[in-house]
Amino acid sequence: MFEQDPQSFFAYHQGYATSMSKWPDQPIDEIMGYVRKRSANLVIVDMGCGDARLARTLKSTHPN
């Protein structure tokens, strides 16, 4: 769908961000807090299904 109509990709993410801004809690904040409390040996992967906030916040120390 997004390949046939690239504008729909941007419209989807803009609509999602607008909806998410109205939520009382942000799930990603809970996830980041959970991860930060765990061992530094964890491997965390942001699969790229959103705005990559997890990846941007938890800077990679893995050398690719």
Short mmCIF file of C-alpha atoms in Angstrom, two decimals:
data_model
loop_
_atom_site.label_atom_id
_atom_site.label_comp_id
_atom_site.label_asym_id
_atom_site.label_seq_id
_atom_site.Cartn_x
_atom_site.Cartn_y
_atom_site.Cartn_z
CA MET A 1 0.00 0.00 0.00
CA PHE A 2 2.72 2.51 0.97
CA GLU A 3 4.72 1.68 -2.16
CA GLN A 4 1.74 2.54 -4.33
CA ASP A 5 0.93 5.69 -2.37
CA PRO A 6 3.98 7.06 -0.50
CA GLN A 7 1.94 9.99 0.86
CA SER A 8 -0.21 7.54 2.81
CA PHE A 9 2.90 6.50 4.77
CA PHE A 10 3.38 10.06 6.01
CA ALA A 11 -0.34 10.54 6.64
CA TYR A 12 -0.45 7.34 8.70
CA HIS A 13 2.49 8.34 10.89
CA GLN A 14 1.23 11.90 11.32
CA GLY A 15 -2.20 10.62 12.36
CA TYR A 16 -0.64 8.12 14.75
CA ALA A 17 1.55 10.80 16.34
CA THR A 18 -1.47 13.07 16.78
CA SER A 19 -3.45 10.28 18.45
CA MET A 20 -0.50 9.26 20.61
CA SER A 21 -0.02 12.83 21.86
CA LYS A 22 -3.46 12.55 23.51
CA TRP A 23 -2.69 9.35 25.42
CA PRO A 24 -2.30 9.80 29.19
CA ASP A 25 0.84 7.64 29.21
CA GLN A 26 3.40 6.87 26.53
CA PRO A 27 4.20 3.12 26.38
CA ILE A 28 7.67 3.83 24.98
CA ASP A 29 8.54 5.74 28.17
CA GLU A 30 7.65 2.66 30.21
CA ILE A 31 9.70 0.43 27.92
CA MET A 32 12.74 2.72 28.10
CA GLY A 33 12.52 2.84 31.89
CA TYR A 34 12.34 -0.94 32.04
CA VAL A 35 15.33 -1.37 29.73
CA ARG A 36 17.46 1.17 31.60
CA LYS A 37 16.98 -0.76 34.86
CA ARG A 38 18.18 -4.02 33.33
CA SER A 39 21.64 -5.40 32.71
CA ALA A 40 23.94 -3.64 30.27
CA ASN A 41 24.37 -7.04 28.62
CA LEU A 42 20.90 -6.89 27.08
CA VAL A 43 20.66 -6.63 23.32
CA ILE A 44 17.80 -4.31 22.38
CA VAL A 45 16.63 -4.04 18.79
CA ASP A 46 14.37 -1.30 17.46
CA MET A 47 12.75 -2.92 14.43
CA GLY A 48 11.87 0.35 12.76
CA CYS A 49 8.08 0.22 13.03
CA GLY A 50 7.74 3.77 14.31
CA ASP A 51 9.80 6.89 14.76
CA ALA A 52 12.89 5.10 16.16
CA ARG A 53 12.59 6.88 19.52
CA LEU A 54 13.88 3.80 21.34
CA ALA A 55 16.92 3.59 19.08
CA ARG A 56 17.63 7.32 19.37
CA THR A 57 17.25 7.32 23.15
CA LEU A 58 19.23 4.18 23.92
CA LYS A 59 22.31 4.94 21.85
CA SER A 60 23.92 1.87 20.37
CA THR A 61 27.18 0.61 21.76
CA HIS A 62 27.23 -2.39 19.44
CA PRO A 63 29.68 -2.06 16.55
CA ASN A 64 27.14 -3.18 13.89
#
